[in-house]
CSV table of C-alpha atoms in Angstrom, one decimal:
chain,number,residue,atom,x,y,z
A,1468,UNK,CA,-74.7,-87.8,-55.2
A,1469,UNK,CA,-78.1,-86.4,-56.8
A,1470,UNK,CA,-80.5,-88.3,-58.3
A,1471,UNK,CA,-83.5,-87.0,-60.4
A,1472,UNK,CA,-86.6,-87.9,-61.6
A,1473,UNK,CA,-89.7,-86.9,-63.1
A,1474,UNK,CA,-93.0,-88.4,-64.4
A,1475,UNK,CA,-95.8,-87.0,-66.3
A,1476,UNK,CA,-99.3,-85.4,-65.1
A,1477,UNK,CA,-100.4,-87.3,-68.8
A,1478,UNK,CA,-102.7,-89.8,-66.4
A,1479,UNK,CA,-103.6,-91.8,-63.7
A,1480,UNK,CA,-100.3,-93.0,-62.1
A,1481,UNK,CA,-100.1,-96.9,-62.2
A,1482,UNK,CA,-98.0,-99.7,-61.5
A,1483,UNK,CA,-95.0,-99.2,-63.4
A,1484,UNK,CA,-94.7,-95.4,-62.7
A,1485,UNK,CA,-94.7,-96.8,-59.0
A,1486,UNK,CA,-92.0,-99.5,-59.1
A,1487,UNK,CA,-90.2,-98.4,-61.8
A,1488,UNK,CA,-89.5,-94.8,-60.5
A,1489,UNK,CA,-91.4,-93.9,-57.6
A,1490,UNK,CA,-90.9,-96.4,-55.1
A,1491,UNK,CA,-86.8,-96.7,-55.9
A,1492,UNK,CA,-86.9,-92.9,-55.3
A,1493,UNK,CA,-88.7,-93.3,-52.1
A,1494,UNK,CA,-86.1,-95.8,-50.6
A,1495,UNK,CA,-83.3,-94.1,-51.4
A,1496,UNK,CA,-84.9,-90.5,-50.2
A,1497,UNK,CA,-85.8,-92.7,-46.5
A,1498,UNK,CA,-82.4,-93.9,-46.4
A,1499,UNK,CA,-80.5,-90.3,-46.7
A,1500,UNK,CA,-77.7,-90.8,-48.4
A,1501,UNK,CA,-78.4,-88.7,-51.6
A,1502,UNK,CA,-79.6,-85.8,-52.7
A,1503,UNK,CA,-83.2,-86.6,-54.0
A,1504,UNK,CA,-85.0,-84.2,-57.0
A,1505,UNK,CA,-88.2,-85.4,-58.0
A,1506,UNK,CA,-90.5,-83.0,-60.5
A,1507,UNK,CA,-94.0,-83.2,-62.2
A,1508,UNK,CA,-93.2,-83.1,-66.1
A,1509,UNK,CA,-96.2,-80.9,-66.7
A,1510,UNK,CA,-94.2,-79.3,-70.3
A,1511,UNK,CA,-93.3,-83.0,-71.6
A,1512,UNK,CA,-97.0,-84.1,-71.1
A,1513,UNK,CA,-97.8,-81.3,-73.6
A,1514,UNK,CA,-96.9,-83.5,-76.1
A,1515,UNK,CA,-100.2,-85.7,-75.6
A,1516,UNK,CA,-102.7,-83.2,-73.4
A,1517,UNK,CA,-104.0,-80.5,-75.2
A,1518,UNK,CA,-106.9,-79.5,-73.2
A,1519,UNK,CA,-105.7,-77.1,-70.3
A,1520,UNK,CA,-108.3,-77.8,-68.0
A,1521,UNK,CA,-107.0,-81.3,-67.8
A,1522,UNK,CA,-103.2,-80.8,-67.9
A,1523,UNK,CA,-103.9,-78.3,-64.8
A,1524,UNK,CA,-106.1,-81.0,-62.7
A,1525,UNK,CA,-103.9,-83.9,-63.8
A,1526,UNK,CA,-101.0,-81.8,-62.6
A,1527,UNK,CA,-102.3,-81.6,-59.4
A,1528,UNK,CA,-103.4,-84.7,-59.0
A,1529,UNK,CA,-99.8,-85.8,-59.6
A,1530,UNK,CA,-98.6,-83.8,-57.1
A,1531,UNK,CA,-101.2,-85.4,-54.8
A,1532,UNK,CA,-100.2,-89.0,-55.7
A,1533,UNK,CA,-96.5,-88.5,-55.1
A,1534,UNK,CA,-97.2,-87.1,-51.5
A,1535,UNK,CA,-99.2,-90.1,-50.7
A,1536,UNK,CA,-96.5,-92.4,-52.1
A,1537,UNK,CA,-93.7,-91.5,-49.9
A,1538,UNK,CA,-92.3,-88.3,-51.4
A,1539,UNK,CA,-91.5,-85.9,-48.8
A,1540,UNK,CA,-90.7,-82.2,-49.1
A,1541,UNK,CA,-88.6,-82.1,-46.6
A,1542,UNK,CA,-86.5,-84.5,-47.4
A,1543,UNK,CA,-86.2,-84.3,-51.3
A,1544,UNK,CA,-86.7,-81.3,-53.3
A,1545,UNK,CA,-90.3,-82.0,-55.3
A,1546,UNK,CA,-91.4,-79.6,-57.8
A,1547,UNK,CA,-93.4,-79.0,-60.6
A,1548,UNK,CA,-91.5,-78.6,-64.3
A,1549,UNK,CA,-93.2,-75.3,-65.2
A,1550,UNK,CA,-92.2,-73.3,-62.1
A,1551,UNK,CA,-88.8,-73.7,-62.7
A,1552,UNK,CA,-88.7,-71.6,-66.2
A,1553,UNK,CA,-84.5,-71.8,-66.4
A,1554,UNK,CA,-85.3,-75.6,-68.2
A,1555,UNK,CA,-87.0,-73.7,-71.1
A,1556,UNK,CA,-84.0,-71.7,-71.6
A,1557,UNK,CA,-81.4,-74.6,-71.1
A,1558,UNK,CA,-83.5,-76.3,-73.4
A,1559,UNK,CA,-82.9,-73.6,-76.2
A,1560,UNK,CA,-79.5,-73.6,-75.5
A,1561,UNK,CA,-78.6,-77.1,-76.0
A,1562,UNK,CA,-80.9,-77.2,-79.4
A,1563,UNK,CA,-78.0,-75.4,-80.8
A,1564,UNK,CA,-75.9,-78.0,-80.4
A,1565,UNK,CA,-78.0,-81.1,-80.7
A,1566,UNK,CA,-77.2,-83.0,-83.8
A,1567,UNK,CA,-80.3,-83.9,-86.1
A,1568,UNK,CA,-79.1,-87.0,-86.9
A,1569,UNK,CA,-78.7,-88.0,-82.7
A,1570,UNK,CA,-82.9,-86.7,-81.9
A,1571,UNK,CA,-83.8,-88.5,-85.9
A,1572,UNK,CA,-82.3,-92.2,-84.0
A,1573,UNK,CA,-84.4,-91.5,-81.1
A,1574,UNK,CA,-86.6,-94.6,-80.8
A,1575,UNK,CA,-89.3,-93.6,-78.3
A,1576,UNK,CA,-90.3,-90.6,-80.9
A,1577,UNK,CA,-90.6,-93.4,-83.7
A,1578,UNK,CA,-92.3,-95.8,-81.5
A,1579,UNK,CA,-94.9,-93.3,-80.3
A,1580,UNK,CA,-96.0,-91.9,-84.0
A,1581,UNK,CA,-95.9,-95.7,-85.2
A,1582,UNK,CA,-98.7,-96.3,-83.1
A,1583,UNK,CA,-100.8,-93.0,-84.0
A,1584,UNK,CA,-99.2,-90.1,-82.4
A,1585,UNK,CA,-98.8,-86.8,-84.0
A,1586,UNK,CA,-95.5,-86.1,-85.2
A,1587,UNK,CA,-94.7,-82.8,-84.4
A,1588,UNK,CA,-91.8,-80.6,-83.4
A,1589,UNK,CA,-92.7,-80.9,-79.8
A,1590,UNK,CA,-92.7,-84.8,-79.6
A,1591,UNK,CA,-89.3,-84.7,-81.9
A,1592,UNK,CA,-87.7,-83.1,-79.2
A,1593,UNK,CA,-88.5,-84.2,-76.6
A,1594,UNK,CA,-85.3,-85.8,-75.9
A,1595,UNK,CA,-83.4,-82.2,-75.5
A,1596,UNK,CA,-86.1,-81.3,-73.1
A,1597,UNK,CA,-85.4,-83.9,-70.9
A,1598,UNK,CA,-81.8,-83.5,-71.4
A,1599,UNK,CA,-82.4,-80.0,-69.9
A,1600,UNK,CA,-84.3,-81.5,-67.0
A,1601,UNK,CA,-81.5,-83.8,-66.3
A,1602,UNK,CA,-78.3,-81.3,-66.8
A,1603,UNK,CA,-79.6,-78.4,-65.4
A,1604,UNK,CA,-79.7,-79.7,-61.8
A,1605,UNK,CA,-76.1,-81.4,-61.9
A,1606,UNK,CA,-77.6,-85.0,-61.8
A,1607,UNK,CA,-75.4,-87.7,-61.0
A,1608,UNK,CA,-78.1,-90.4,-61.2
A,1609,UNK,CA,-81.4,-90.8,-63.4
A,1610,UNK,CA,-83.7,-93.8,-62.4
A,1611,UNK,CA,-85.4,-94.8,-65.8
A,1612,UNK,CA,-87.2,-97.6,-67.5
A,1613,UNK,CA,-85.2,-99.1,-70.4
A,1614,UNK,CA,-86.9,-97.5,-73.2
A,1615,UNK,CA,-85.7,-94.2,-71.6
A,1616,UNK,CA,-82.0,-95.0,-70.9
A,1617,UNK,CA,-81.5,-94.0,-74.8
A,1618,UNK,CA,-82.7,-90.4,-73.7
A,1619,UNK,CA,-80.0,-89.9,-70.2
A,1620,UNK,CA,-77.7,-91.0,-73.0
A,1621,UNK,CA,-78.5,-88.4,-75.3
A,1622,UNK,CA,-78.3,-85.7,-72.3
A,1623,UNK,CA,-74.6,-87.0,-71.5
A,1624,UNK,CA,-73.9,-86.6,-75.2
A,1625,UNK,CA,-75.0,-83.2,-74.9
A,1626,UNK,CA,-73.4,-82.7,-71.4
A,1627,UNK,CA,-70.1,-84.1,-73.0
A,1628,UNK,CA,-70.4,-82.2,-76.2
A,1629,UNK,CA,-70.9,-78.8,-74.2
A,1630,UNK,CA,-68.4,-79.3,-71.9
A,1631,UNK,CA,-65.7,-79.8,-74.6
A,1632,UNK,CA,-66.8,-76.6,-76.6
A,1633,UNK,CA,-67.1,-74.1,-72.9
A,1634,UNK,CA,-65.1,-76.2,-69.6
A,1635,UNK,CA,-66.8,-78.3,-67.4
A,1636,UNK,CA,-70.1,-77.1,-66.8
A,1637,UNK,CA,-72.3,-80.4,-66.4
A,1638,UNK,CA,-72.3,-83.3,-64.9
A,1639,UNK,CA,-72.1,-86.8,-66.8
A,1640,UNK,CA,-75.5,-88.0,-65.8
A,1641,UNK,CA,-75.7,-91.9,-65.8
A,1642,UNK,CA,-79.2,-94.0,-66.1
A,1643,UNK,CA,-80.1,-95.8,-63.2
A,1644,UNK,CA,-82.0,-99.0,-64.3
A,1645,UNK,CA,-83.6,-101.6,-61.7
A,1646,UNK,CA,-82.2,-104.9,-63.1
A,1647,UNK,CA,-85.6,-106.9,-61.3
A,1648,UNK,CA,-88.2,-104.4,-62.3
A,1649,UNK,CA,-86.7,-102.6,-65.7
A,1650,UNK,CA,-90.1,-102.7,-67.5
A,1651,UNK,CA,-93.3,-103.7,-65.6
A,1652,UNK,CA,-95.5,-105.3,-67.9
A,1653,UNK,CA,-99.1,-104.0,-68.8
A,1654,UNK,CA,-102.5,-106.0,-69.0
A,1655,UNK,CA,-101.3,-107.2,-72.5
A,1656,UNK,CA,-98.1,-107.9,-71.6
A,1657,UNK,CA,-96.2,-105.2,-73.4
A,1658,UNK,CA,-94.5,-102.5,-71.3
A,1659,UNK,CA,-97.4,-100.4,-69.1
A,1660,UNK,CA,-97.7,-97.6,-70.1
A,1661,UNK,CA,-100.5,-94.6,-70.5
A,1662,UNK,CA,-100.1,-94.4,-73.7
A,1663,UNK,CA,-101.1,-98.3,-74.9
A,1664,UNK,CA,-104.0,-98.7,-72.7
A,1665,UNK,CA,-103.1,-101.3,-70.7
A,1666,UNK,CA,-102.1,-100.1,-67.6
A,1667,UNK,CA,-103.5,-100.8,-63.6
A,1668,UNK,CA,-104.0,-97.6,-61.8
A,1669,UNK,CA,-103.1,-97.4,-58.2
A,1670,UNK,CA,-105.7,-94.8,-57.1
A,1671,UNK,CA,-108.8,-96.7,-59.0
A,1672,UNK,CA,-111.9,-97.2,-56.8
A,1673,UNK,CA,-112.3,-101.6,-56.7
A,1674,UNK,CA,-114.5,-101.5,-59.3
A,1675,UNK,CA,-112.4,-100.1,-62.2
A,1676,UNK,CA,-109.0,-102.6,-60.4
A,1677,UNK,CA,-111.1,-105.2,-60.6
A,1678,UNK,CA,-111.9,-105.0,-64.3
A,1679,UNK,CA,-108.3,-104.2,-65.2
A,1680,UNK,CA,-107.1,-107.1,-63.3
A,1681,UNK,CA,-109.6,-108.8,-65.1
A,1682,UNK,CA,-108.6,-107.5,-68.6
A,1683,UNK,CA,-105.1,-108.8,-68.2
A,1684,UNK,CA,-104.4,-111.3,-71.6
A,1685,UNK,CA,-103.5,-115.0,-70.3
A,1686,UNK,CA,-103.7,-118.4,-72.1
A,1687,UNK,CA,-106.3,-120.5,-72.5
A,1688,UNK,CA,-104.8,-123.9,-70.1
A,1689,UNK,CA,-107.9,-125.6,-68.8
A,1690,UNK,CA,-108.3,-124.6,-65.1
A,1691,UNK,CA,-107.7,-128.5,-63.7
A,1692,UNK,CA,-104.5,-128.2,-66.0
A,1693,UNK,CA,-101.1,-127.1,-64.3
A,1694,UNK,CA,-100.0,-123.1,-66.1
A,1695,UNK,CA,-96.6,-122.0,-67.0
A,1696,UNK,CA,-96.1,-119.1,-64.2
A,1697,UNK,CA,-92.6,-117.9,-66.2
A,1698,UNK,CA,-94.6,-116.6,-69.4
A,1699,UNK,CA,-97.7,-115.5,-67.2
A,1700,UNK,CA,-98.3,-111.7,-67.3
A,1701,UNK,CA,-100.6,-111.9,-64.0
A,1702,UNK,CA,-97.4,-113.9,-62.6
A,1703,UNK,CA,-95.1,-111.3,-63.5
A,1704,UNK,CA,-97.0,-108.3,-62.2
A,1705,UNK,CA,-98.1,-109.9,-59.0
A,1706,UNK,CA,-94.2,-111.2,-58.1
A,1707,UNK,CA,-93.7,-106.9,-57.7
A,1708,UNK,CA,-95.8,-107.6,-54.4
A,1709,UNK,CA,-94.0,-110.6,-53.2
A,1710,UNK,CA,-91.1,-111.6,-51.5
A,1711,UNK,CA,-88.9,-114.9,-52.7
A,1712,UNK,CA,-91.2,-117.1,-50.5
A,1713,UNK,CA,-94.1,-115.5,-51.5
A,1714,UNK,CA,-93.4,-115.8,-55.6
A,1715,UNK,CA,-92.2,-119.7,-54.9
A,1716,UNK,CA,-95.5,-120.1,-53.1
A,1717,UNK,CA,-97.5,-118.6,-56.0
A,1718,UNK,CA,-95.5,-120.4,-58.4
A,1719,UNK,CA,-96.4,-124.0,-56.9
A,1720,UNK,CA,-100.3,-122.8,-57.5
A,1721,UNK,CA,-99.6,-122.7,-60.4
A,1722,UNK,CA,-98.0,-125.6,-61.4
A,1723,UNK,CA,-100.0,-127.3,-58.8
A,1724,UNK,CA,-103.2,-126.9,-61.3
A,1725,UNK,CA,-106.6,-126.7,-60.5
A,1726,UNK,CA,-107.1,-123.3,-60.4
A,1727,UNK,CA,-108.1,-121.1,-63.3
A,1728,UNK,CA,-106.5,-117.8,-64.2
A,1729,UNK,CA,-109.3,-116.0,-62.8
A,1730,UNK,CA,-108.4,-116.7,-59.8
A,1731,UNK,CA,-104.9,-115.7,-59.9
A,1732,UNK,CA,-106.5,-112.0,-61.3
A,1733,UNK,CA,-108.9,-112.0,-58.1
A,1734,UNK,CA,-105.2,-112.4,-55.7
A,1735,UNK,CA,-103.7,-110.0,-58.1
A,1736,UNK,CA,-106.7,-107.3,-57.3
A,1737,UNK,CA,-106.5,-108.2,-53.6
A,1738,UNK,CA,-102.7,-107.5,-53.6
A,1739,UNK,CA,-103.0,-104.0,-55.4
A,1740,UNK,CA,-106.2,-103.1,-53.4
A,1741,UNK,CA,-104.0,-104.0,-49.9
A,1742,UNK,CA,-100.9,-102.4,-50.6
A,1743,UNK,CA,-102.1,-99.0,-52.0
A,1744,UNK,CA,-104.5,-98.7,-49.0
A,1745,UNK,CA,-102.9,-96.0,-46.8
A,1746,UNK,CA,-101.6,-94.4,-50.1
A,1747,UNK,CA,-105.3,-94.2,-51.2
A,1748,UNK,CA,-106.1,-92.4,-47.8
A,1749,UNK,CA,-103.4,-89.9,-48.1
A,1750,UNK,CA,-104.3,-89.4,-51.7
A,1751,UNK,CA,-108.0,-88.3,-51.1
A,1752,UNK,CA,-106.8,-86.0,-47.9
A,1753,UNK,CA,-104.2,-84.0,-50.6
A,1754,UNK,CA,-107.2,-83.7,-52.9
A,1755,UNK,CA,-109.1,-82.4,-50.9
A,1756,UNK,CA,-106.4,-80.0,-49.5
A,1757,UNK,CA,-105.3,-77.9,-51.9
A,1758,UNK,CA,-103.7,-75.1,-50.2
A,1759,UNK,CA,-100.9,-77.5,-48.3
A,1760,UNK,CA,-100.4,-79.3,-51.7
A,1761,UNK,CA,-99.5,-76.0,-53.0
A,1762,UNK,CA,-97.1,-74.8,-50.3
A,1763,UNK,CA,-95.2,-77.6,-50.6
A,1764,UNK,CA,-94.7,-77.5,-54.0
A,1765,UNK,CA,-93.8,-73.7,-53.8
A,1766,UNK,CA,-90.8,-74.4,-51.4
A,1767,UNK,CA,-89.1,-77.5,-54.0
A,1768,UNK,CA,-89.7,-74.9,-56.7
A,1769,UNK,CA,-87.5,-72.6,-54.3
A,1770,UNK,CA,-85.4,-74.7,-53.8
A,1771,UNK,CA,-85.2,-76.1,-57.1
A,1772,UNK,CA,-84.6,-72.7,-58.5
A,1773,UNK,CA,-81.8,-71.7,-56.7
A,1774,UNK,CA,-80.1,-74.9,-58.0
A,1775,UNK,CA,-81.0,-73.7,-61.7
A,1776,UNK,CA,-79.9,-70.3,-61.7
A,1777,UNK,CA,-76.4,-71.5,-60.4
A,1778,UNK,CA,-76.2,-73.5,-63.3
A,1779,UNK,CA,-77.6,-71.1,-65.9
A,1780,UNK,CA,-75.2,-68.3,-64.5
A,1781,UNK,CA,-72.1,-70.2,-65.8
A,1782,UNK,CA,-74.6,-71.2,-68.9
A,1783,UNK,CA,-75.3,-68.1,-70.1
A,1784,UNK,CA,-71.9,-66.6,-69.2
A,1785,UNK,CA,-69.9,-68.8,-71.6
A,1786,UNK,CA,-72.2,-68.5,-74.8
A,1787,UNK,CA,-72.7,-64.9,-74.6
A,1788,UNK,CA,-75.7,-64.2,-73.2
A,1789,UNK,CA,-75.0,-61.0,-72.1
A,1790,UNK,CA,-76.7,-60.9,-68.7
């Protein structure tokens, strides 16, 4: 069973990069029963960075964050996108048979120019990239958010509509969705993400944690008044920390009353600050170690590699490209 990954060098990682994809991938990589890809999606984040110097550093500062969440080279194969140039190709080869109509109903390309990005080719297709991501290494299982399980769908469209025109070349990927922790809500309660604004970083210094804690939108209940914790966005991030005794406990402050939501951000803060603190060591060693960063992504890309040009032999062979 393989199960793949990727997340994009577009920013600083936060929270629901980490429980929504990374820390899923690090269990099951710890427990050694699959076979575990995980990439840096430096050609999707293309879409929204245009200025090089930052795509390279964010790239690498990626690469830095996964290692000091968990991800380990030798157990799962960890890469970055661009050195594994067979995607490109598959890529090119599936947008001959990807439908208009099937990228057009793609909701996450309407979503994103709705709310001001450019619509352009790149951002259109987008889906048939990550369809090549996902096909080209045989994946069995793709952890996603919900707003992505409509793009694994599109790639086993693709995988099915391929396989019926040239034999059974891909695997049927399936999405892998965490029923508990789906969508992790940002600061304003709508999904975190980069791209709204509203996210809380996990390698921030306490200053900048503090003031996104801070930032996240609550009601306005008198502090001596007991708070609904069901509806509460601070609630509903800081339950990703806690374990059933600790959410009931958290739950009876606030029903209890006499605390404000400030306080409940000032727990929040100490929760984040706590958990991430040996990630936040490791984090500033890869930083400031280049050179093993980049050794260890040169052997996934190996690795990765000789995985893609299996596929793309049997690719190329059955629509003609000629060697």
């Amino acid at each position: 069973m393989r199960t793949l990954t990727g997340l994009q060098p577009s920013g600083k990682f936060h929270l629901g990069n980490y429980f929504a994809s990374i820390k899923p991938m690090v269990e099951a990589q710890n427990l050694g029963k699959d076979d575990m890809f995980m990439f840096i999606a430096n050609y999707h984040a293309m879409t929204s960075v245009s200025e090089a110097k930052k795509l390279k550093d964010a790239t690498f500062e990626a690469a830095a964050a996964f290692l000091a969440l968990g991800i380990d080279p030798d157990k799962s194969t960890f890469w970055v996108q661009s050195d594994v140039k067979e995607v490109l190709e598959l890529y090119w080869i599936l947008s001959q048979l990807t439908p208009m109509g099937l990228v057009e109903r793609a909701h996450a390309y309407k979503d994103k120019v709705a709310k001001g990005a450019e619509a352009h080719h790149g951002l259109f297709s987008y889906p048939v990239l990550m369809a090549a991501d996902i096909l080209l290494f045989n994946s069995n299982l793709v952890p996603v958010g919900k707003d992505q399980i409509q793009h694994v769908e599109i790639a086993r469209d693709l995988a099915l509509k391929f396989n019926n025109a040239h034999g059974e070349i891909f695997v049927l990927p399936e999405a892998k969705v965490e029923a508990n922790i789906a969508t992790v809500p940002g600061t304003d309660g709508a999904k975190m993400s980069k791209s709204y604004g509203n996210t809380i970083d996990i390698f921030s210094d306490a200053k900048t944690l503090k003031k996104q804690c801070s930032s996240i939108v609550t009601d306005s209940t008198p502090l001596e008044e007991p708070k609904e914790w069901k509806t509460c966005n601070v609630f509903a991030i800081a339950k990703l920390f806690l374990d059933d005794a600790g959410q009931a406990e958290l739950a009876k402050r606030y029903e209890k009353g006499g605390e404000g939501y400030g306080h409940f951000k000032m727990y929040l803060n100490e929760l984040v600050w706590n958990y991430f603190g040996d990630a936040r060591d490791k984090f500033d060693y890869y930083i400031n170690h280049k050179n093993e960063v980049y050794e260890m992504l040169d052997t996934g890309a190996n690795k990765a590699r000789k995985v893609a040009r299996a596929t793309m032999e049997k690719v190329r062979d059955v629509v003609g490209i000629y060697r």
